CSV table of C-alpha atoms and ligand atoms in Angstrom, one decimal:
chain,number,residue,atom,x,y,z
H,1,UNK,CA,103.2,148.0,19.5
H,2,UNK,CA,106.8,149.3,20.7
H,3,UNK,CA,107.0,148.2,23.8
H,4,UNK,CA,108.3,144.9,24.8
H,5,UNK,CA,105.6,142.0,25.9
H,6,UNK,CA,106.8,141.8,29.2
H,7,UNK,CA,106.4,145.2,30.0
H,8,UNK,CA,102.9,145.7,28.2
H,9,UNK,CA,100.9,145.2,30.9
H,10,UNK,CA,102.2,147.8,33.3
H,11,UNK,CA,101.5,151.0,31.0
H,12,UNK,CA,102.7,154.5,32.5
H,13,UNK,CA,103.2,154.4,36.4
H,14,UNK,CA,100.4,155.8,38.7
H,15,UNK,CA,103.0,157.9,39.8
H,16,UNK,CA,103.4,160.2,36.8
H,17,UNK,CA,99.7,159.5,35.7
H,18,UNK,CA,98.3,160.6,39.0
H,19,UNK,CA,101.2,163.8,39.2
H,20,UNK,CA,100.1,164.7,35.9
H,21,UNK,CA,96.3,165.2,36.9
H,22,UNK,CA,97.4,166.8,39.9
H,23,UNK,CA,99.1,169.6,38.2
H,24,UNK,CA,96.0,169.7,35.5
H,25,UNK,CA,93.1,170.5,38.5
H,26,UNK,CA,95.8,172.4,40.1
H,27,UNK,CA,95.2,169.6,43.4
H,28,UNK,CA,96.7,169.7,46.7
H,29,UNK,CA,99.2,166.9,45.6
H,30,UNK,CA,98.7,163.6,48.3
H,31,UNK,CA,100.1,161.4,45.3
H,32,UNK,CA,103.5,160.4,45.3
H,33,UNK,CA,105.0,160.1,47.8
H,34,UNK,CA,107.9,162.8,47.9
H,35,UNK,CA,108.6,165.7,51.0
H,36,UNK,CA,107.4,169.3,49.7
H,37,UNK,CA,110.2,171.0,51.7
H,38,UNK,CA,114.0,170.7,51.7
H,39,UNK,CA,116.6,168.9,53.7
H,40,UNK,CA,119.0,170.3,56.0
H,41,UNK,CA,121.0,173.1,54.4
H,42,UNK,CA,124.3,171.8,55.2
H,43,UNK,CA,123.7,168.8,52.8
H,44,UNK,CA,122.1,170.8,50.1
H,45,UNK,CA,125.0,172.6,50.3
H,46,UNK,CA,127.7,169.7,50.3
H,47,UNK,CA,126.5,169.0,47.1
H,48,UNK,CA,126.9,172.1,45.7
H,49,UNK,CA,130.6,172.2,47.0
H,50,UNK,CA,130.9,168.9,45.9
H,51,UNK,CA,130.4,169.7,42.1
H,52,UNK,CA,132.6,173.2,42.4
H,53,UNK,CA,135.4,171.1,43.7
H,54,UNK,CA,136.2,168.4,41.3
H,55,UNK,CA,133.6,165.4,42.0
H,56,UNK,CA,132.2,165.4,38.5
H,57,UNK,CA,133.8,162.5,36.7
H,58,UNK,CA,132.0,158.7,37.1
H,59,UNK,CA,132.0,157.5,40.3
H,60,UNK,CA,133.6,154.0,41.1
H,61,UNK,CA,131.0,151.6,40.1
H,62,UNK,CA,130.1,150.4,43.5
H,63,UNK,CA,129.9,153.6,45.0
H,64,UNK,CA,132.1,156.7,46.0
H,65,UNK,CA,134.7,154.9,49.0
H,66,UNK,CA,133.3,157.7,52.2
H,67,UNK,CA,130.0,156.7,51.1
H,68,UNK,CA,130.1,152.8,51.5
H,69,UNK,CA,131.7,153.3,55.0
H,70,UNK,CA,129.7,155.5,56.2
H,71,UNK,CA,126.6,152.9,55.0
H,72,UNK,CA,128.5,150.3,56.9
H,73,UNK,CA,128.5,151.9,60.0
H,74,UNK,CA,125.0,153.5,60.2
H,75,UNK,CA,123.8,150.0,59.2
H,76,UNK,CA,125.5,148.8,62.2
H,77,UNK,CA,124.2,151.4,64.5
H,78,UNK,CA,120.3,150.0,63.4
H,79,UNK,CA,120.8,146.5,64.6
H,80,UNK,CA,122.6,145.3,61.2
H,81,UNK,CA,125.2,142.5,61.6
H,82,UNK,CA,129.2,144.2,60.8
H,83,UNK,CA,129.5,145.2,57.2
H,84,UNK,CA,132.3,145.4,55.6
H,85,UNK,CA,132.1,148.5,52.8
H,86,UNK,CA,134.0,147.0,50.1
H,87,UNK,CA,132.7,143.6,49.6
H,88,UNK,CA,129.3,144.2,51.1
H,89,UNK,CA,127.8,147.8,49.9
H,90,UNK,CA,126.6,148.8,46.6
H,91,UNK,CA,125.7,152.3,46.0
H,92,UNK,CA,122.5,152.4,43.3
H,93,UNK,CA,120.5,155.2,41.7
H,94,UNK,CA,118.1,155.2,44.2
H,95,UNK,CA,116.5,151.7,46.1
H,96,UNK,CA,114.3,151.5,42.8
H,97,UNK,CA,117.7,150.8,40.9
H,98,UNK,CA,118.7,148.3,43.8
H,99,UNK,CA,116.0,146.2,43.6
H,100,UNK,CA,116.2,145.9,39.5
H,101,UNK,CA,120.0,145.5,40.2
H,102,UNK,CA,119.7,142.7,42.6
H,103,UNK,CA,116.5,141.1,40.7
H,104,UNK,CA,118.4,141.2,37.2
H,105,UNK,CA,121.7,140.3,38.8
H,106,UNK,CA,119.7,137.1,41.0
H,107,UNK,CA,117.0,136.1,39.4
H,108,UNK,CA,116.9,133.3,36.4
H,109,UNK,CA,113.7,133.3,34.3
H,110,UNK,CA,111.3,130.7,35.4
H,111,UNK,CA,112.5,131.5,39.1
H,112,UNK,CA,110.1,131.8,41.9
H,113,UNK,CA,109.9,134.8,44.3
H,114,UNK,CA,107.2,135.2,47.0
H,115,UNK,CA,106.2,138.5,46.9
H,116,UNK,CA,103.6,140.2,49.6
H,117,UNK,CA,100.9,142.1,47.9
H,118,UNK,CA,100.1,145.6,47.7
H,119,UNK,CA,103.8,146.7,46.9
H,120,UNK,CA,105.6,149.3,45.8
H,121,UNK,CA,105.0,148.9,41.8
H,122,UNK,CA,108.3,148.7,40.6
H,123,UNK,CA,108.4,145.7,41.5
H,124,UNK,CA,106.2,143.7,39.8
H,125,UNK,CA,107.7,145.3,36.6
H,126,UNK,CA,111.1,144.5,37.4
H,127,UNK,CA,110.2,140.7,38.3
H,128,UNK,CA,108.6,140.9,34.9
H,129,UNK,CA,111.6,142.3,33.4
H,130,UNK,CA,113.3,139.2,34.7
H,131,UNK,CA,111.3,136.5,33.9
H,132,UNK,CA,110.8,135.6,37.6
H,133,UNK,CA,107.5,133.5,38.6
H,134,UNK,CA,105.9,135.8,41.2
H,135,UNK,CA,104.1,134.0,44.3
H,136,UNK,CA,102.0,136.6,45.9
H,137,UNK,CA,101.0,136.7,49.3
H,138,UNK,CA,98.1,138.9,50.2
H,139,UNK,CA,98.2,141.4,53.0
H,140,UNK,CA,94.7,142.5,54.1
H,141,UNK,CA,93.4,144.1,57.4
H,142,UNK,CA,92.2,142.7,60.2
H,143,UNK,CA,89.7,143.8,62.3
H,144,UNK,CA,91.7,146.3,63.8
H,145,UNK,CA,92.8,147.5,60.8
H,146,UNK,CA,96.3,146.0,60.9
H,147,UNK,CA,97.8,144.9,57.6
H,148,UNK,CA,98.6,141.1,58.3
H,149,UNK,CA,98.9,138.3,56.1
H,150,UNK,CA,97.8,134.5,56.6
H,151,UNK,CA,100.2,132.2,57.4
H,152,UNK,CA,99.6,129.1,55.5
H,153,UNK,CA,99.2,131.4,52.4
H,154,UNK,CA,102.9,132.1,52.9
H,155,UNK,CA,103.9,128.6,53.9
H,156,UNK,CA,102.4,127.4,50.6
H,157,UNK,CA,103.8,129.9,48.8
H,158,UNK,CA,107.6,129.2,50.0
H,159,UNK,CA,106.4,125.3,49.9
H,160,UNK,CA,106.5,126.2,46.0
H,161,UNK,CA,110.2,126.4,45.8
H,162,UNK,CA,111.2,129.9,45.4
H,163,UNK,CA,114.6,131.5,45.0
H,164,UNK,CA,113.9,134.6,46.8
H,165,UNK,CA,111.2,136.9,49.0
H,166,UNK,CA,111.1,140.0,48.3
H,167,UNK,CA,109.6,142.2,51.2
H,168,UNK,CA,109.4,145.6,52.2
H,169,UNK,CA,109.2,147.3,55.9
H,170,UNK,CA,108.5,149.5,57.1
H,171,UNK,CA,105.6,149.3,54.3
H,172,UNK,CA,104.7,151.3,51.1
H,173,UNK,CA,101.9,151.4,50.8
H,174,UNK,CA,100.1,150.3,54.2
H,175,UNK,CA,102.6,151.6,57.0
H,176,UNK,CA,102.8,148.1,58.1
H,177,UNK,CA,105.7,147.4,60.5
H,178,UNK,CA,106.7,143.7,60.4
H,179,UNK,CA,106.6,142.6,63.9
H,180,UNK,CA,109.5,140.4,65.2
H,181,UNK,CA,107.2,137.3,65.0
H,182,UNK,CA,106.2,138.1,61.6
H,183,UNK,CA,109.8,138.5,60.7
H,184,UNK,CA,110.8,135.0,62.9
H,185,UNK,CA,108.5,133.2,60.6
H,186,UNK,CA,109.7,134.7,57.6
H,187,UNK,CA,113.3,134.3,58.3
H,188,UNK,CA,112.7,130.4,59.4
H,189,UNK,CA,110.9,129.8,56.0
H,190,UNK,CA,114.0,131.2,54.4
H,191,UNK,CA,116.3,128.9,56.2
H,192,UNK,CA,113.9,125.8,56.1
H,193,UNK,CA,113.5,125.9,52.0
H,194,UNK,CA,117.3,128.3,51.4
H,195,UNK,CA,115.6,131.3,49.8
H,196,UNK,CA,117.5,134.6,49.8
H,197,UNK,CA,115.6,137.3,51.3
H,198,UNK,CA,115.7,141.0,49.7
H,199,UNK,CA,113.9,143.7,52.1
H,200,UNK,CA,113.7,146.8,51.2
H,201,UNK,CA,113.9,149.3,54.1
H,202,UNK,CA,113.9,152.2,53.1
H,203,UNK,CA,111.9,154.1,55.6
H,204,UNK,CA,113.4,152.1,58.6
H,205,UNK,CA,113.7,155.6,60.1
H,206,UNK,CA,110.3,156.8,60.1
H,207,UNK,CA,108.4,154.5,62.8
H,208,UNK,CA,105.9,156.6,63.6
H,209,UNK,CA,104.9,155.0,67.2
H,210,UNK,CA,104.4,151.8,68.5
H,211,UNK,CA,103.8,148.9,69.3
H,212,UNK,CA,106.5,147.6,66.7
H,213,UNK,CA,109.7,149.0,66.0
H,214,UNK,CA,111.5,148.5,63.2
H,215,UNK,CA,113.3,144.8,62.9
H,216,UNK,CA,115.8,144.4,60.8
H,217,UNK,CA,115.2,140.5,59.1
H,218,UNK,CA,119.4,141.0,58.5
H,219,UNK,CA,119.9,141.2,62.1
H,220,UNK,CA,117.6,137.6,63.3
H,221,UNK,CA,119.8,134.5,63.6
H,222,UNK,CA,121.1,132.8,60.4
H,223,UNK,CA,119.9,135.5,58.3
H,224,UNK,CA,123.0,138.2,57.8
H,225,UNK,CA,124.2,135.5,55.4
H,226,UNK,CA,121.1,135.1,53.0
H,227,UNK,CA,119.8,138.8,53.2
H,228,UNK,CA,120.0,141.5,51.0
H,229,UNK,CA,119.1,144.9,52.4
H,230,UNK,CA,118.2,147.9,50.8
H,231,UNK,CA,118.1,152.0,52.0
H,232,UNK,CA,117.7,155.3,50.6
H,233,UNK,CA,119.2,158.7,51.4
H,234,UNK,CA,116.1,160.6,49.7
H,235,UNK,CA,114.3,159.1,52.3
H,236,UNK,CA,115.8,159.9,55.0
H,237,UNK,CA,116.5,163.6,54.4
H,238,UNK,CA,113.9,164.6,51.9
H,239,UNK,CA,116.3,164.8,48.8
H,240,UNK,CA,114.2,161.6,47.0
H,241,UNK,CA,115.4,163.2,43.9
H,242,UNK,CA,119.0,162.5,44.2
H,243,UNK,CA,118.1,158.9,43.9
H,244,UNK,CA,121.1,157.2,45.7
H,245,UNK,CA,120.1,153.6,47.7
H,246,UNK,CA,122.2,151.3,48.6
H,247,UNK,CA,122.1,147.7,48.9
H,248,UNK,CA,124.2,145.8,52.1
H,249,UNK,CA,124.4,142.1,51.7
H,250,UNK,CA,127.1,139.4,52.4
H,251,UNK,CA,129.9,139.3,49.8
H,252,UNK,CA,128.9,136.4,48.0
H,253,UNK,CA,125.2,137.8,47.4
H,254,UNK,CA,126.8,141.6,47.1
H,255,UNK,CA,128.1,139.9,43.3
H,256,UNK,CA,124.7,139.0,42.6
H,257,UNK,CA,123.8,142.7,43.4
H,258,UNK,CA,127.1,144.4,41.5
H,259,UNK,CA,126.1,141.5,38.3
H,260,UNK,CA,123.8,143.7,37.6
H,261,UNK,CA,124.1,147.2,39.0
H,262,UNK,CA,127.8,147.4,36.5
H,263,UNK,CA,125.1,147.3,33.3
H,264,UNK,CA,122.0,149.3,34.5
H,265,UNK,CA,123.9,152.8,35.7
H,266,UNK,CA,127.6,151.8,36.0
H,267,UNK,CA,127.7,154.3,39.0
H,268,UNK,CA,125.4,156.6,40.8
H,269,UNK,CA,125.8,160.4,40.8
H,270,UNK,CA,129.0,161.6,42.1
H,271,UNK,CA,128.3,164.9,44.2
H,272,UNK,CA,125.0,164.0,45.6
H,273,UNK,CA,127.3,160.6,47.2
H,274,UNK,CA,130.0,162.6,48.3
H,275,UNK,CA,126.9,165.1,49.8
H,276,UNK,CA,125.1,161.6,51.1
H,277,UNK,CA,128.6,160.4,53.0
H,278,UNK,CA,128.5,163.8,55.1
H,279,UNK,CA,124.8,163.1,55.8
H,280,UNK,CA,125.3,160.1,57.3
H,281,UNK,CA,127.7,161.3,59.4
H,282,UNK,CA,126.6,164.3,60.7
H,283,UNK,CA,123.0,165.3,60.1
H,284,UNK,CA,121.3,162.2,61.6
H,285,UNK,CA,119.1,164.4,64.1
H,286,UNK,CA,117.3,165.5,60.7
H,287,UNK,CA,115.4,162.5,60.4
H,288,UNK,CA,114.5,162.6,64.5
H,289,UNK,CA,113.1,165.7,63.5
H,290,UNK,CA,111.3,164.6,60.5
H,291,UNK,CA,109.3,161.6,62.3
H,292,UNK,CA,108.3,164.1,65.1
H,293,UNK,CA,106.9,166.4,62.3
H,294,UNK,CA,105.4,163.8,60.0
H,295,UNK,CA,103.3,162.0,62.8
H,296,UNK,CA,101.9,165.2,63.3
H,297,UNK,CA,101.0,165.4,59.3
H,298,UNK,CA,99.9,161.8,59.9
H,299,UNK,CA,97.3,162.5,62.7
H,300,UNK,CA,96.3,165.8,60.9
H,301,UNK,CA,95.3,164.3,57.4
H,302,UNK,CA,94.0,161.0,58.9
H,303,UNK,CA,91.4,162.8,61.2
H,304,UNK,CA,90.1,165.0,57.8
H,305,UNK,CA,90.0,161.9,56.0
H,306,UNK,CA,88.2,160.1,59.3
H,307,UNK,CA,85.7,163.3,59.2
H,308,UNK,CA,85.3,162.7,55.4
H,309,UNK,CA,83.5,159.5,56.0
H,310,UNK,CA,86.5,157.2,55.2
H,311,UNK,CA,87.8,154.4,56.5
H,312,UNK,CA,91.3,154.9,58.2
H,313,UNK,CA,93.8,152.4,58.4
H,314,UNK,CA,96.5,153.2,61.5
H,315,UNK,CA,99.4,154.6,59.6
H,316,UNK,CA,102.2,153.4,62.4
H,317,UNK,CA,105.1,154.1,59.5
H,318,UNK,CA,106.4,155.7,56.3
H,319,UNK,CA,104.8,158.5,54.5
H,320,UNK,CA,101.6,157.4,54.0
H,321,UNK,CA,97.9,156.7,54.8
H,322,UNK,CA,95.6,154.2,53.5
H,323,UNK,CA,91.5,154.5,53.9
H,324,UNK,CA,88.9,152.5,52.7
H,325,UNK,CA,86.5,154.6,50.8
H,326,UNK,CA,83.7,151.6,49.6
H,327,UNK,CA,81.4,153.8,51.6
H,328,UNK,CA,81.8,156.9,50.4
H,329,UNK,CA,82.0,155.7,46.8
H,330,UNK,CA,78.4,153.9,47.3
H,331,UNK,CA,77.3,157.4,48.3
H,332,UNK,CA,78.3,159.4,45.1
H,333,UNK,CA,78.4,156.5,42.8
H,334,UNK,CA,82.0,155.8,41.6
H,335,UNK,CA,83.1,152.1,41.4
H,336,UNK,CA,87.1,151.4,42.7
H,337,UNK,CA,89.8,152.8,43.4
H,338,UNK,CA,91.1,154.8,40.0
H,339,UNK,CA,87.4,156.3,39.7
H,340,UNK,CA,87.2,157.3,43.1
H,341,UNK,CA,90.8,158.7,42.8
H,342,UNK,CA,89.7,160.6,40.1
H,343,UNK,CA,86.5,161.9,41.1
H,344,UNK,CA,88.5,163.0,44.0
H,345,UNK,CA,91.5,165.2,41.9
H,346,UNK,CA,88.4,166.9,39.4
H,347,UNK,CA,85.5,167.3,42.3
H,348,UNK,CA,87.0,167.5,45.5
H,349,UNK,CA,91.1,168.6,44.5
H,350,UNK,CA,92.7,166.4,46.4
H,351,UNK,CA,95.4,163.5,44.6
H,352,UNK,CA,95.7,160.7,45.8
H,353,UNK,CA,96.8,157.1,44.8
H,354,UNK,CA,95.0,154.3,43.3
H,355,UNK,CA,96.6,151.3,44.9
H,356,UNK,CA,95.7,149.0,42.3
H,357,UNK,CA,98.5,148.7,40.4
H,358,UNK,CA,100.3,147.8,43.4
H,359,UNK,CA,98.7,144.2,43.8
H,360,UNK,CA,99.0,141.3,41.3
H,361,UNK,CA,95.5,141.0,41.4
H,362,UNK,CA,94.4,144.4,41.4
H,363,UNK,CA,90.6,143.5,42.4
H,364,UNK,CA,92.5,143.3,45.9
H,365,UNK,CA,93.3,147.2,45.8
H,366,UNK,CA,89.8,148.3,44.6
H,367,UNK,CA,88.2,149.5,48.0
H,368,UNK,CA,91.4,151.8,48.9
H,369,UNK,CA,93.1,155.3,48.9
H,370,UNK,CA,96.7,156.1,49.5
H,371,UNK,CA,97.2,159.3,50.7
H,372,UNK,CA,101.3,161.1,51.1
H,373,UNK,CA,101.1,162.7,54.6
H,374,UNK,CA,105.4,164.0,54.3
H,375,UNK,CA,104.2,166.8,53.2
H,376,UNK,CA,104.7,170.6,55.1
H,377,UNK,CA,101.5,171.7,57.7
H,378,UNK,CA,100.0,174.2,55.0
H,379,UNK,CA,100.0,171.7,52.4
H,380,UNK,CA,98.0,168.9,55.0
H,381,UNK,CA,95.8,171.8,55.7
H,382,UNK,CA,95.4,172.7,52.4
H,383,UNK,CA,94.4,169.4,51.5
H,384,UNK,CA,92.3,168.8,54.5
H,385,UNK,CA,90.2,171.8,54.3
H,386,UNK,CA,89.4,170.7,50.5
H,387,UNK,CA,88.5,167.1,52.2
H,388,UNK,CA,85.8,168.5,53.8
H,389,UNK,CA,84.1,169.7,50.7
H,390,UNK,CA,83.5,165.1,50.7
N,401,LIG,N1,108.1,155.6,46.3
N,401,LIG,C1,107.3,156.7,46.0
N,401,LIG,C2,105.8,156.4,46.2
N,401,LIG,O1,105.4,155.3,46.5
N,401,LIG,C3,107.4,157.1,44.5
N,401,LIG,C4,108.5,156.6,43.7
N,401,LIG,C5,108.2,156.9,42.2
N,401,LIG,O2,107.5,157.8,41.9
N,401,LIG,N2,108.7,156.1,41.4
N,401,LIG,O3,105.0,157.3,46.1
């Protein structure tokens, strides 16, 4: 067997597993979670000139310097506390790099981190990868259909004596906004037993509509000083495939972060953060645009899921959708989540995502679908016509 124990139990992610099927039925792709249509021009283009002009060579390890400011200050403008763009911003290869940076460079083996469950799967592996002792807390949804976790789960679970909570919102894969409450409690938990909080945030622009906006747990009182925060350019103008994130933390927890960033990449790509500083700056009514267009998408493929028989989870956030599809499985007789994702890519030629892999105990993600609503009109309507064929 030549792959290490700790990584054994993870396999291939259901991200190139479920991609993979897609292309093989030929699908309308709702899988992972990536725009099907560019980015403002001007960008694209920035990178372009950026590689004709000399910005080839490695990159300073912590990130190009007119990227790291111009982190600092959009951070600021979100509610952030100051930053200061030497000490307390690390460019990554994406936020998937910044959370193995910060887990490798934090995290001893034996070490306890509270973790909310379903997550984005990297990070279960990279906890793995670190030895870290993983203290899930289950987020399930009420009867509204609101993602929400119990309280005393989480109170026991920081009662255990971790070293960090690693949290994510807005949510992959539920849409879940922490509310401010949710995000009070959290914080005083961190102060009350000294855990460092790492949230990733990556689609902090892409609130969908109310009632919650986007909190950032760095901007409560007390918490600028333990937090660790993560962000993404691909996210916020569709270029996921540059794969440059950030992390923004206090200096003495930025070390943690740079401990181990220095060893995974050394630097992230050169012209795409020269391309990513301009971005910042100047094209900031892109992603405006983009959360007017994607809760269109949203309300499009959620009504042809609605009309397939599913259950529909509010999808106030993010790029995605989840349903419960227990009923319709009865119906034509598939059991859980992968079966009834694959029934749906061969019979119906629709990929989605079985969310699964995205709990620690994956009976928890059996009765649900993800579906990827950033996607252009004609694809949504693609994939909603096929929906009916359910
Ligand atoms: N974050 C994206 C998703 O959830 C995918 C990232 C990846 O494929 N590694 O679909």
């Amino acid at each position: 067997m030549p792959v290490a124990e700790r990584l054994r139990p993870f396999g291939s992610t259901v991200f190139a597993d479920m991609a993979a099927l897609a292309a093989r039925h030929d699908a309308v792709n709702l899988s992972q979670g990536f725009p099907d249509f560019d980015g403002p021009a001007p960008v694209l283009e920035a990178m372009g000139r950026a590689a004709a002009g000399n910005r080839n060579q490695y990159a300073p390890t912590h990130g190009v310097p007119e990227l790291r400011r111009a982190i600092a200050d959009w951070a600021a403008l979100f509610g952030g506390p100051a930053i200061d763009p030497d000490a307390g911003v690390t460019v990554t290869c994406g936020c998937t790099e910044a959370i193995a940076a910060t887990v490798l460079g934090m995290i001893d083996p034996g070490d306890g981190v509270v973790l909310f469950e379903p997550f984005y799967d990297s990070y279960l592996a990279t906890l793995h990868m670190a030895g870290a002792k993983v203290m899930p807390v289950p987020l399930a949804p009420d009867d509204e259909g609101v993602f929400v976790f119990d309280e005393g789960r989480l109170r026991e679970a920081f009662a255990t004596g971790p070293r960090a909570i690693l949290l994510n919102t807005p949510h992959n894969p539920t849409g879940k906004v922490f509310t401010r409450t949710e995000l009070a409690l959290i914080a005083d938990l961190c102060m009350e037993h000294d855990v460092v909080a790492i949230t990733d945030e990556v689609y902090d622009h892409l609130v969908l509509d109310g009632p919650d906006e986007h909190v950032r747990l760095a901007g409560l009182p007390g918490m600028a000083e333990r937090t660790i925060t993560f962000g993404s350019i691909g996210k916020l103008f569709n270029v996921t495939g540059w794969k440059v994130g950030w992390a923004v933390a206090p200096p003495e927890l930025t070390r943690a972060v740079r401990a181990g960033h220095q060893f995974l990449s050394y630097a992230a790509n050169t012209p795409a953060q020269v391309a990513s500083a301009l971005a910042l700056r100047e094209h900031l009514g892109f992603t405006a645009e983009l959360r007017t267009h994607f809760r269109a998408m949203r309300d499009l493929l959620s009504e042809a899921l609605l009309d397939a028989g599913l259950r529909v989870f509010g999808a106030p956030s993010g790029y995605f959708v989840m349903v419960d599809h227990t009923a319709v499985s009865e119906r034509l007789g598939v059991d859980g989540d992968v079966e009834f994702c694959r029934y749906l890519v061969e019979e119906i030629g629709v990929a989605a995502i079985p969310p699964s892999s995205f709990y620690v105990d994956r009976r928890l993600g059996r009765p649900f679908a993800r579906f990827a609503f950033c996607k252009t009109r004609a694809t949504i309507e693609a994939g909603a016509e096929r929906l009916g064929r359910l």
